Tab-separated table of C-alpha atoms and ligand atoms in Angstrom:
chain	number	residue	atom	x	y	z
A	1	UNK	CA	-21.070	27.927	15.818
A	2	UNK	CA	-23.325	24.999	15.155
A	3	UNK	CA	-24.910	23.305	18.305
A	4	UNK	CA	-23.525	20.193	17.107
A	5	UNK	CA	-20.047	21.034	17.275
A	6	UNK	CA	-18.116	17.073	18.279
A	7	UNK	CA	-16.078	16.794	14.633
A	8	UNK	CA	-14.604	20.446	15.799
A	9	UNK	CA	-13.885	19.873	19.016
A	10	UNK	CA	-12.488	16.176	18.027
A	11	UNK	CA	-10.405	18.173	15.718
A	12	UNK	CA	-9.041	20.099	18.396
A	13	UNK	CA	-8.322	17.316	20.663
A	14	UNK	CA	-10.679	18.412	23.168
A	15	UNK	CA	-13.050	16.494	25.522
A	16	UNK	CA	-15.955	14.875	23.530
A	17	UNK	CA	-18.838	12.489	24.751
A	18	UNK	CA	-18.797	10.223	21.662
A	19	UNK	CA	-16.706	9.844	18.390
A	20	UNK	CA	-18.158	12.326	15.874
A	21	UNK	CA	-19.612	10.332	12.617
A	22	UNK	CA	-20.196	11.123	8.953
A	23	UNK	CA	-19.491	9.225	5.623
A	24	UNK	CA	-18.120	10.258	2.729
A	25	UNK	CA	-20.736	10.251	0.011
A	26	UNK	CA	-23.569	10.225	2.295
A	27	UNK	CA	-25.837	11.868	-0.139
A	28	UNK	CA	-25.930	9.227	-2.978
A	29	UNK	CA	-27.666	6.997	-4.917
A	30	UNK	CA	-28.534	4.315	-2.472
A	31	UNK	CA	-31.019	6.565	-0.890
A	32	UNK	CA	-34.607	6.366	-2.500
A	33	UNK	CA	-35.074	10.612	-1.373
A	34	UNK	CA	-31.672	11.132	-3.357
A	35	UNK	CA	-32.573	9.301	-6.343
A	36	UNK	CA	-36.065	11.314	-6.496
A	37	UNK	CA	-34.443	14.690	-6.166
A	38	UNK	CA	-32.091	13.846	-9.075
A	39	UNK	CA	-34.748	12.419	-11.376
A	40	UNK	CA	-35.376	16.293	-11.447
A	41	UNK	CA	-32.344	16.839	-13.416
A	42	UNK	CA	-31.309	15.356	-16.779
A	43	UNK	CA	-27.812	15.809	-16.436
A	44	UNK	CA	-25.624	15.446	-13.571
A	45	UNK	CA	-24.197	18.672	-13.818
A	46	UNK	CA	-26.802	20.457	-14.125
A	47	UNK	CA	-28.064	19.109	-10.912
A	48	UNK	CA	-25.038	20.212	-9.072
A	49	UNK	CA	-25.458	23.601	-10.507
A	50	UNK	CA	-29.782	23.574	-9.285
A	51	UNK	CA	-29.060	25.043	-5.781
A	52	UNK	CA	-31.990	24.466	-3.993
A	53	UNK	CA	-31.705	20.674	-5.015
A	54	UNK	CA	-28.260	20.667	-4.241
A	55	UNK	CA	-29.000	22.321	-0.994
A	56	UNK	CA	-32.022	19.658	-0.016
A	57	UNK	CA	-29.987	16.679	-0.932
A	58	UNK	CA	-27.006	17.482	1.033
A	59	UNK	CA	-29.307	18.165	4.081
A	60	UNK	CA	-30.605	14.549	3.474
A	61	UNK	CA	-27.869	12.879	5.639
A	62	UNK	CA	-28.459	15.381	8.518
A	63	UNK	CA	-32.245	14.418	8.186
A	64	UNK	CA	-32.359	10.687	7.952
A	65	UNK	CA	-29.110	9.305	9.296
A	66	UNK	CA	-28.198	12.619	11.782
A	67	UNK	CA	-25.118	12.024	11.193
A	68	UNK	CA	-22.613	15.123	12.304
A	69	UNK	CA	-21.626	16.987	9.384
A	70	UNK	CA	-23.371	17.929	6.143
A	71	UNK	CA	-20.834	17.091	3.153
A	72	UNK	CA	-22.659	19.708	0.686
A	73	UNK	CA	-23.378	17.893	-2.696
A	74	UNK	CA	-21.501	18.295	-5.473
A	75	UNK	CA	-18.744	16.613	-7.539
A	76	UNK	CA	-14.934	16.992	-7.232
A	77	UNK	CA	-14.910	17.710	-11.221
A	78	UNK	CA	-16.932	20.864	-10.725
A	79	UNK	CA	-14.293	23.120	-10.914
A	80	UNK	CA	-12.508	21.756	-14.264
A	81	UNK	CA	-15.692	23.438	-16.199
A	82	UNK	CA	-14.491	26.814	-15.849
A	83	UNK	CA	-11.198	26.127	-17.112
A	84	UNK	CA	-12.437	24.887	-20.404
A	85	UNK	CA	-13.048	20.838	-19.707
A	86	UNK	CA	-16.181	19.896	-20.688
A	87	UNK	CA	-17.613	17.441	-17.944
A	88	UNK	CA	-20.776	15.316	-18.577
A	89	UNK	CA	-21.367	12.151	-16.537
A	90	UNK	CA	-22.837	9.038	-18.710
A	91	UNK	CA	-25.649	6.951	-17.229
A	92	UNK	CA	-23.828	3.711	-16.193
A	93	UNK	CA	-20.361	4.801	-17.300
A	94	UNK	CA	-19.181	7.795	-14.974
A	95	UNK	CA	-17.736	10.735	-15.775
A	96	UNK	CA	-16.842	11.538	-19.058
A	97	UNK	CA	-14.436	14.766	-19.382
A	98	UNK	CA	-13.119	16.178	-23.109
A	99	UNK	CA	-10.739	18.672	-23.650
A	100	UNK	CA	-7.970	19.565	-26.555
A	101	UNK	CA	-5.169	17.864	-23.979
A	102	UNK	CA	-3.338	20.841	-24.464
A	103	UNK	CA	-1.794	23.047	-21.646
A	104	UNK	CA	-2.471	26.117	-23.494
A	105	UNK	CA	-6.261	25.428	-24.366
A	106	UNK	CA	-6.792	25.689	-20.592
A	107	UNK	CA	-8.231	28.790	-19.508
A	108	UNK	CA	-7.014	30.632	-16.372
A	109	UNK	CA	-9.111	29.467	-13.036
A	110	UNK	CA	-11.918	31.864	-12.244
A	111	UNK	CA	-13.473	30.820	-8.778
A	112	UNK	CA	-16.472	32.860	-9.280
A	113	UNK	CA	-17.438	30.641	-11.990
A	114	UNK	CA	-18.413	28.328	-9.678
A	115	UNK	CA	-20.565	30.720	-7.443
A	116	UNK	CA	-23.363	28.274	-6.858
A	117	UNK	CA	-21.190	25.795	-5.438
A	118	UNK	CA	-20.484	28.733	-2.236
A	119	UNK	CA	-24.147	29.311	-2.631
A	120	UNK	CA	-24.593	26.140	-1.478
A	121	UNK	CA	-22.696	26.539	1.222
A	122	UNK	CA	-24.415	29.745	2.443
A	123	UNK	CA	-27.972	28.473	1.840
A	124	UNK	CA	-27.119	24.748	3.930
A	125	UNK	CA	-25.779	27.156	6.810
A	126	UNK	CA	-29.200	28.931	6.579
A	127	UNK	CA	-31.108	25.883	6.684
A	128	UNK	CA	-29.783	24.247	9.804
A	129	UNK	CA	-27.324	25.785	11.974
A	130	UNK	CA	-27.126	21.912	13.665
A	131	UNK	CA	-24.058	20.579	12.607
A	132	UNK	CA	-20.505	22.066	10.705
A	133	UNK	CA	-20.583	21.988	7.314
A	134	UNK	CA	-17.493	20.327	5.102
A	135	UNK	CA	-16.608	22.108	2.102
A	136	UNK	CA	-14.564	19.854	-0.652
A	137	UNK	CA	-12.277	19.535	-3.114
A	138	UNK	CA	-10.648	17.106	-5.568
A	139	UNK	CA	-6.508	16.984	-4.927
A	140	UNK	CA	-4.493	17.699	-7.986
A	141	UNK	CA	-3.173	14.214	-8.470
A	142	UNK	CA	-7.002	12.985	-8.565
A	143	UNK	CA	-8.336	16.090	-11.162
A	144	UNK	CA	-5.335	15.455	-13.255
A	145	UNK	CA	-5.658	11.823	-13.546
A	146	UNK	CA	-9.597	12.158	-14.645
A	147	UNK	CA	-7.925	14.998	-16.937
A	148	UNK	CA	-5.564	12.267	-18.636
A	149	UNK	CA	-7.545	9.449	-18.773
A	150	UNK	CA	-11.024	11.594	-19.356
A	151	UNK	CA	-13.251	9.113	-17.417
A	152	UNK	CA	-12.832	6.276	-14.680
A	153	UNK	CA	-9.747	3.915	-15.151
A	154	UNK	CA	-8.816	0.448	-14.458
A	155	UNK	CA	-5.114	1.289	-14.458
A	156	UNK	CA	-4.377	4.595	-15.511
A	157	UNK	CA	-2.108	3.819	-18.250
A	158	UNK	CA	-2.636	7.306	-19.790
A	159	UNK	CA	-2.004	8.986	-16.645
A	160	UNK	CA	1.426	7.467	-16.044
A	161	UNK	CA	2.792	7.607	-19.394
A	162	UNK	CA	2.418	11.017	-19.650
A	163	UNK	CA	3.986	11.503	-16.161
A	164	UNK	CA	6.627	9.638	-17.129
A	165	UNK	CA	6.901	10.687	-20.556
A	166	UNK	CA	6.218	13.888	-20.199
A	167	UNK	CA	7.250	15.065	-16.405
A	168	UNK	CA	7.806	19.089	-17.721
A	169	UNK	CA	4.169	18.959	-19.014
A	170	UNK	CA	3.040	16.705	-16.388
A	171	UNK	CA	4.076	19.226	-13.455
A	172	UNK	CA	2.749	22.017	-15.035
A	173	UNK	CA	-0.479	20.735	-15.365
A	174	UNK	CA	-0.178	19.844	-11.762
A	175	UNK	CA	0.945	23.532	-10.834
A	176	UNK	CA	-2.148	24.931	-12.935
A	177	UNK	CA	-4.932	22.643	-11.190
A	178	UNK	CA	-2.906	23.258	-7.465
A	179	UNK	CA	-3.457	26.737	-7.803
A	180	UNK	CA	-7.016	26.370	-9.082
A	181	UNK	CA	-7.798	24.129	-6.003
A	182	UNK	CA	-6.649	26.639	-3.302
A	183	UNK	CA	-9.071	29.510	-5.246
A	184	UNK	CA	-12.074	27.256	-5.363
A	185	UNK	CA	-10.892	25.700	-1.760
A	186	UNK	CA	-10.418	29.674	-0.133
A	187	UNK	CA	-13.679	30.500	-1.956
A	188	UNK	CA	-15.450	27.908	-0.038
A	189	UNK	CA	-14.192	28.730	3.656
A	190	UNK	CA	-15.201	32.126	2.602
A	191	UNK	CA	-18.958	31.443	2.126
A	192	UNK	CA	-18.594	29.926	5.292
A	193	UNK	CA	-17.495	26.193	5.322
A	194	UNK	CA	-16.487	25.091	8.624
A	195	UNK	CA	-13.769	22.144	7.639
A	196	UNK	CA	-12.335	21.467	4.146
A	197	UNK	CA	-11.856	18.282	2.999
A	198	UNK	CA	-9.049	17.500	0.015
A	199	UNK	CA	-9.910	13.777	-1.928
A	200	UNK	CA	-6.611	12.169	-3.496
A	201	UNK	CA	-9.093	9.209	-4.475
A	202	UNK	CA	-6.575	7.463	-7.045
A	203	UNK	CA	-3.549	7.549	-5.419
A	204	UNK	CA	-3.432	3.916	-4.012
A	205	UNK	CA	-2.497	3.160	-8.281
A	206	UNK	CA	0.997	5.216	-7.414
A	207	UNK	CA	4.346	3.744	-6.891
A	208	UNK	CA	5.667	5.724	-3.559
A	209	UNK	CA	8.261	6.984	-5.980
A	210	UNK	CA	5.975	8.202	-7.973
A	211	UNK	CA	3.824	9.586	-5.123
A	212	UNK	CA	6.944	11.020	-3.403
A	213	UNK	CA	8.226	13.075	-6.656
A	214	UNK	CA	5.035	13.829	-8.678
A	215	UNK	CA	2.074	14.473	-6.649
A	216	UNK	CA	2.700	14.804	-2.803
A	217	UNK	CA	5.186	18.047	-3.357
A	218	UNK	CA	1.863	19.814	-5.049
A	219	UNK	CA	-0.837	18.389	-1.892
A	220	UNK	CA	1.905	19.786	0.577
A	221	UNK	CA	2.157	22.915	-1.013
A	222	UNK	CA	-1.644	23.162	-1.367
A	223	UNK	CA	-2.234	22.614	1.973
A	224	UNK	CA	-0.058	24.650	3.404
A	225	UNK	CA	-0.496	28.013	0.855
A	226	UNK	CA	-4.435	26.933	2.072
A	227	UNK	CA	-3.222	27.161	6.219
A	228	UNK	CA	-2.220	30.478	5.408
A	229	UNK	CA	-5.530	31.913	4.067
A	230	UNK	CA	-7.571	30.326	6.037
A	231	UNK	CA	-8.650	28.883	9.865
A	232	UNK	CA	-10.631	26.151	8.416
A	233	UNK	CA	-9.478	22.711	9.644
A	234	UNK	CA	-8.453	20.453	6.531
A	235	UNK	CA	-9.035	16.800	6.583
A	236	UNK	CA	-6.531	15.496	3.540
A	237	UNK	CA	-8.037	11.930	2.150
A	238	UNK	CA	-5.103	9.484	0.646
A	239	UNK	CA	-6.048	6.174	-0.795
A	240	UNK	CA	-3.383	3.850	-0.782
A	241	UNK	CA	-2.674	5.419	3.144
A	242	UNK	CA	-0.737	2.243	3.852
A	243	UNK	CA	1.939	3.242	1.197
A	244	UNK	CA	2.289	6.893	2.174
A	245	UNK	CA	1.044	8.069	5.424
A	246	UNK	CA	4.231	9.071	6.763
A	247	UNK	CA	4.112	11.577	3.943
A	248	UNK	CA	0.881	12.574	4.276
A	249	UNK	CA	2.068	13.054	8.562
A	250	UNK	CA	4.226	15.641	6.973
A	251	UNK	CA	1.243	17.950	5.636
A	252	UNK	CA	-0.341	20.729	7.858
A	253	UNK	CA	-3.536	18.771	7.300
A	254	UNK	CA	-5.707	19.007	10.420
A	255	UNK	CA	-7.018	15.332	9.534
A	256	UNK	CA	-5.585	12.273	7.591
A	257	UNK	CA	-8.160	10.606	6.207
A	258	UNK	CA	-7.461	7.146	6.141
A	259	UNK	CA	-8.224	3.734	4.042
A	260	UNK	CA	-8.619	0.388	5.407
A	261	UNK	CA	-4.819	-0.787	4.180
A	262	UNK	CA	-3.234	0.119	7.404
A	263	UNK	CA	-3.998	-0.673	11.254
A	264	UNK	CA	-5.558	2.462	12.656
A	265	UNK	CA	-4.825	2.095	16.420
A	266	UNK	CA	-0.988	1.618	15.745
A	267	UNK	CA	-0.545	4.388	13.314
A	268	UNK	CA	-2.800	6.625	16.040
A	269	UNK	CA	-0.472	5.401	18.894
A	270	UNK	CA	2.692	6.266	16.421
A	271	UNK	CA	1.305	10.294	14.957
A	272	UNK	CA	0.564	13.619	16.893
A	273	UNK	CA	-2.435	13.585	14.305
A	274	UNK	CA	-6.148	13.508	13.733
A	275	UNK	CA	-7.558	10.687	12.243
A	276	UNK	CA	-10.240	10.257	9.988
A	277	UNK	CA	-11.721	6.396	9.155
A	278	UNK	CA	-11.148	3.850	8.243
A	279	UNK	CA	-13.916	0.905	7.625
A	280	UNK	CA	-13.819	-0.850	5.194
A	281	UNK	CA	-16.768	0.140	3.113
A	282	UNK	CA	-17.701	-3.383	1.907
A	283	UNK	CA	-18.887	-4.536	5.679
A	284	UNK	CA	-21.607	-2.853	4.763
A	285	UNK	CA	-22.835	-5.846	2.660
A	286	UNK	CA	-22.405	-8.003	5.087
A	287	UNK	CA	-25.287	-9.097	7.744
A	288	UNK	CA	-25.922	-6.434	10.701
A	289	UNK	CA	-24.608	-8.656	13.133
A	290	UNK	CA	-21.474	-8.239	11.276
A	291	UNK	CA	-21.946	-4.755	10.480
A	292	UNK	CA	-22.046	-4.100	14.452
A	293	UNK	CA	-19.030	-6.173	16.016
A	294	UNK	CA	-16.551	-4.676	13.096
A	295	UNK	CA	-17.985	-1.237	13.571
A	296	UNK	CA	-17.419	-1.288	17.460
A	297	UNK	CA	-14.235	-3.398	17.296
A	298	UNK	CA	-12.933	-0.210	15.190
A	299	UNK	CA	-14.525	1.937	17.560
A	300	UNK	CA	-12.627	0.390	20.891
A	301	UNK	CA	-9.147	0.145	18.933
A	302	UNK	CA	-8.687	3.951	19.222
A	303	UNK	CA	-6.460	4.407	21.356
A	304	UNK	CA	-7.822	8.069	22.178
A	305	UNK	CA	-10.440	10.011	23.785
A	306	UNK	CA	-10.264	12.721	21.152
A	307	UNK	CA	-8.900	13.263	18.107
A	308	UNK	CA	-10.714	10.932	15.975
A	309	UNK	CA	-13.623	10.981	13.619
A	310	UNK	CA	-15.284	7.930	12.740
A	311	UNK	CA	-16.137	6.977	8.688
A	312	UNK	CA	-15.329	4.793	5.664
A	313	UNK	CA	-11.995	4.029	4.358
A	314	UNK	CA	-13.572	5.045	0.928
A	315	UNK	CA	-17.260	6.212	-0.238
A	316	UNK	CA	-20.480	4.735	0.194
A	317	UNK	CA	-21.833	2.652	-3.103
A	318	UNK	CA	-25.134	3.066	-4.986
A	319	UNK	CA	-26.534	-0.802	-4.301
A	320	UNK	CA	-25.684	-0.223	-0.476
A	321	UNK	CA	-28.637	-0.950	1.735
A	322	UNK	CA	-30.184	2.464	3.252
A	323	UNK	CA	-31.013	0.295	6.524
A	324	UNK	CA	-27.390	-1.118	7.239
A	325	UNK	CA	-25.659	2.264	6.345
A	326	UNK	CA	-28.338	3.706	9.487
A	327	UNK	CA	-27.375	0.906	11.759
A	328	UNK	CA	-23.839	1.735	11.072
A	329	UNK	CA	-24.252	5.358	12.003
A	330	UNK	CA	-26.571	4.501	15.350
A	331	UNK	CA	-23.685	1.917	16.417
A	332	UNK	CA	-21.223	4.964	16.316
A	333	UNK	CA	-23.604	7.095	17.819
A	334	UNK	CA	-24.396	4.710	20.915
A	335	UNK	CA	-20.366	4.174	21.537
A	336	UNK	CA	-19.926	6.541	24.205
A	337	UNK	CA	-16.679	7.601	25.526
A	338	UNK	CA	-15.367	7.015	29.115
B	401	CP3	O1	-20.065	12.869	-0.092
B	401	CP3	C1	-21.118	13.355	-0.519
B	401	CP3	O2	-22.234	12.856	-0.305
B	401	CP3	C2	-21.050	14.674	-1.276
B	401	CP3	C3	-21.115	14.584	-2.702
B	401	CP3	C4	-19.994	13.982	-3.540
B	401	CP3	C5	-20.248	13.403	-4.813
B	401	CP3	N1	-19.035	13.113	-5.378
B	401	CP3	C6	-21.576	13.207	-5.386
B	401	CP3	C7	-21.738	12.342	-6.562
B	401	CP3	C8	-18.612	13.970	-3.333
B	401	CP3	C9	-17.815	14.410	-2.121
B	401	CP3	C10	-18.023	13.426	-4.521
B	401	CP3	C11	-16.574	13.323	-4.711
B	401	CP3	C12	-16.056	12.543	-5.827
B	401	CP3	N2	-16.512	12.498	-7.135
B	401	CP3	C13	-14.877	11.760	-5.766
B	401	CP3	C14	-14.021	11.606	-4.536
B	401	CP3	C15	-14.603	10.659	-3.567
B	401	CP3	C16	-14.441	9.213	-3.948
B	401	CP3	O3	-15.456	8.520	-3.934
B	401	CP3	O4	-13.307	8.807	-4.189
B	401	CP3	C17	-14.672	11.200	-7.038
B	401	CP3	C18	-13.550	10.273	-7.439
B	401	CP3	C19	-15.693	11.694	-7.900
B	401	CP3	C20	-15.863	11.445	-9.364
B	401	CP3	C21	-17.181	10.836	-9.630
B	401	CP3	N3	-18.357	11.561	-9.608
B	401	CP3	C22	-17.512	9.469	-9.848
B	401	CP3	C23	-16.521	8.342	-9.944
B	401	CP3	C24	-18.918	9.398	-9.961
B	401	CP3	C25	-19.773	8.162	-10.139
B	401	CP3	C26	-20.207	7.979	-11.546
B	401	CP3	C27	-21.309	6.951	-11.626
B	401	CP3	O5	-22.238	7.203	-12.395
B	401	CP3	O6	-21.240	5.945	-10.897
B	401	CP3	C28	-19.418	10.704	-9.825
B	401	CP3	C29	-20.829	11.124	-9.881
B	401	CP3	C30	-21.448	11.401	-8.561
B	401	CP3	N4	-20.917	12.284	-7.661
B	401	CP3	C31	-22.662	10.850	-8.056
B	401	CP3	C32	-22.842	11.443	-6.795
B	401	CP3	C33	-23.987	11.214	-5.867
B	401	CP3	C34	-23.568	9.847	-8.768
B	401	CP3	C35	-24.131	10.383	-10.058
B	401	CP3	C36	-25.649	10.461	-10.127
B	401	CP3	O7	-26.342	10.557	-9.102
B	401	CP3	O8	-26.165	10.468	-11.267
């Protein structure tokens, strides 16, 4: 049990001093000790695979923000190597993924293939025993998306013609990456991860038809065929929450992990849930003063004592200043509880 152990007992809705804090993408690009770890690595995969980098950088947050988890560092396309998707990330343009596009070129999901990634995991338990460490995973929507479109999209015109197109192929692509997920996800609260956490980062592009038919049958299954393997607590992230988090309510996720498109308190006041969010990652441009009084006017909207875990409604960005991202986390910090 890590001395540090708020987001737990947040998750279980028991008494805490302050709201627990941690941001997704914490390790990243806008800090300088990040950016001189990677300059170790050529390629971006290959630094995900370097475990003892991987293993210093996701410590980095714990370090120089203490913020109350460790995320551990690596990349929600990880686990499409194994199966035969090559993955490379271009400088400036993002991931870049090729594969034949056919079903059958995929190979079957071996998790042990990615046994550095649960290395990780192992070796940033070693290293501190301070705070619970998040284990992660892309959701199948999100993989198959960067699948279809093999790189970042503007509007994922590949992805939905071939979903509506092609809705046999289309779900069985879905079934193959669900079930890949849950190995790679139970492989990871096996080496020891204390809270899972699923990303459905694309997902605000969906119609709810769409999202209601196509991808939330395959996150509800996953999370639920995941509740019975393991005791982990899963935190499920949606964008788009606005448009479907009385779907998402209908998950066994431990955790909704909200965006900034829907009022916090009032969903809070209307779900049994615990909630995970949701600023608004661009306030973080804006002048500290600013910074502060939206931070704490989030902060005294939640209508709970428990059962809440402050971060973004998205990622941190590269060209966001180190500084502001530490007064953000010492404002959530210093909000105490009474
Ligand atoms: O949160 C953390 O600090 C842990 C590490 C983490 C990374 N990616 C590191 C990373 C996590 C949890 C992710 C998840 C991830 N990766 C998501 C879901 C979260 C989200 O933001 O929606 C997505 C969509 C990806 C896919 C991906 N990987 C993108 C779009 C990029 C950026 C490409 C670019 O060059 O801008 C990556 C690469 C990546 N993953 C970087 C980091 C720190 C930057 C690459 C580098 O340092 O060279």
């Amino acid at each position: 049990m890590p001395k540090n152990d708020l987001i737990l007992r947040s998750i279980r809705g028991e008494r805490i001093e302050r709201f627990p804090v941690w941001l997704m993408r914490q390790a990243g690009r806008y800090m300088k000790e990040y950016r001189h770890f990677r300059a170790m690595e050529d390629s971006f995969m290959d630094f995900c695979k370097n475990v003892d980098l991987a293993v210093k950088v996701s410590l980095l947050p714990l370090e120089l923000l203490r913020v109350d988890a460790v995320i551990i560092f690596s990349d929600i396309l990880v686990p499409l190597e194994p199966m035969g998707v090559k993955v490379e990330f271009v400088e400036g343009e993002g991931p870049k993924l090729t594969w034949s596009g056919k079903l059958k070129d995929l190979k079957k999901y071996d998790p042990s293939e990615n046994a550095y990634v649960y290395e990780i995991i192992k070796k940033v338990k070693e290293a501190q025993q301070e705070v619970p460490v998040i284990g992660f995973a892309g959701a199948p929507f999100t993989l198959v998306s960067y699948m279809l479109e093999g790189k970042s999209s503007r509007d994922f015109r590949k992805t939905k013609l071939f979903m509506w197109e092609r809705e046999f192929d289309f779900k069985n692509l879905m079934e193959r990456i669900t079930e890949a997920v849950l190995q790679y996800l139970t492989a990871q609260a096996q080496a020891g991860a204390d809270i899972l956490q699923i990303f459905d980062s694309w997902t605000s592009f969906l119609s709810r038809n769409d999202y209601e038919e196509l991808v939330f049958p395959y996150v509800e299954e996953l999370i639920h065929r995941l509740k019975e393997k393991t005791d982990v607590p899963v935190i499920y992230f949606f964008k788009g929450s606005s448009s479907f988090i009385d779907l998402a309510q209908k998950t066994e996720a431990d955790v909704l992990s909200v965006d900034w498109s829907l009022d916090l308190s009032l969903t809070m006041l209307n779900s049994d849930k615990v909630f995970q969010g949701n600023l608004e990652p661009s306030v973080l441009y804006a002048k500290e003063d600013i910074i502060k009084f939206k931070t704490l006017e989030l902060l005294r909207s939640i209508p709970r004592r428990s059962g809440y875990i402050f971060n973004l409604g998205h990622g941190l960005a590269p060209d966001m200043d180190f500084n502001k991202v530490k007064l953000l986390v010492d404002t959530v910090r210093g909000y105490t509880i009474n």
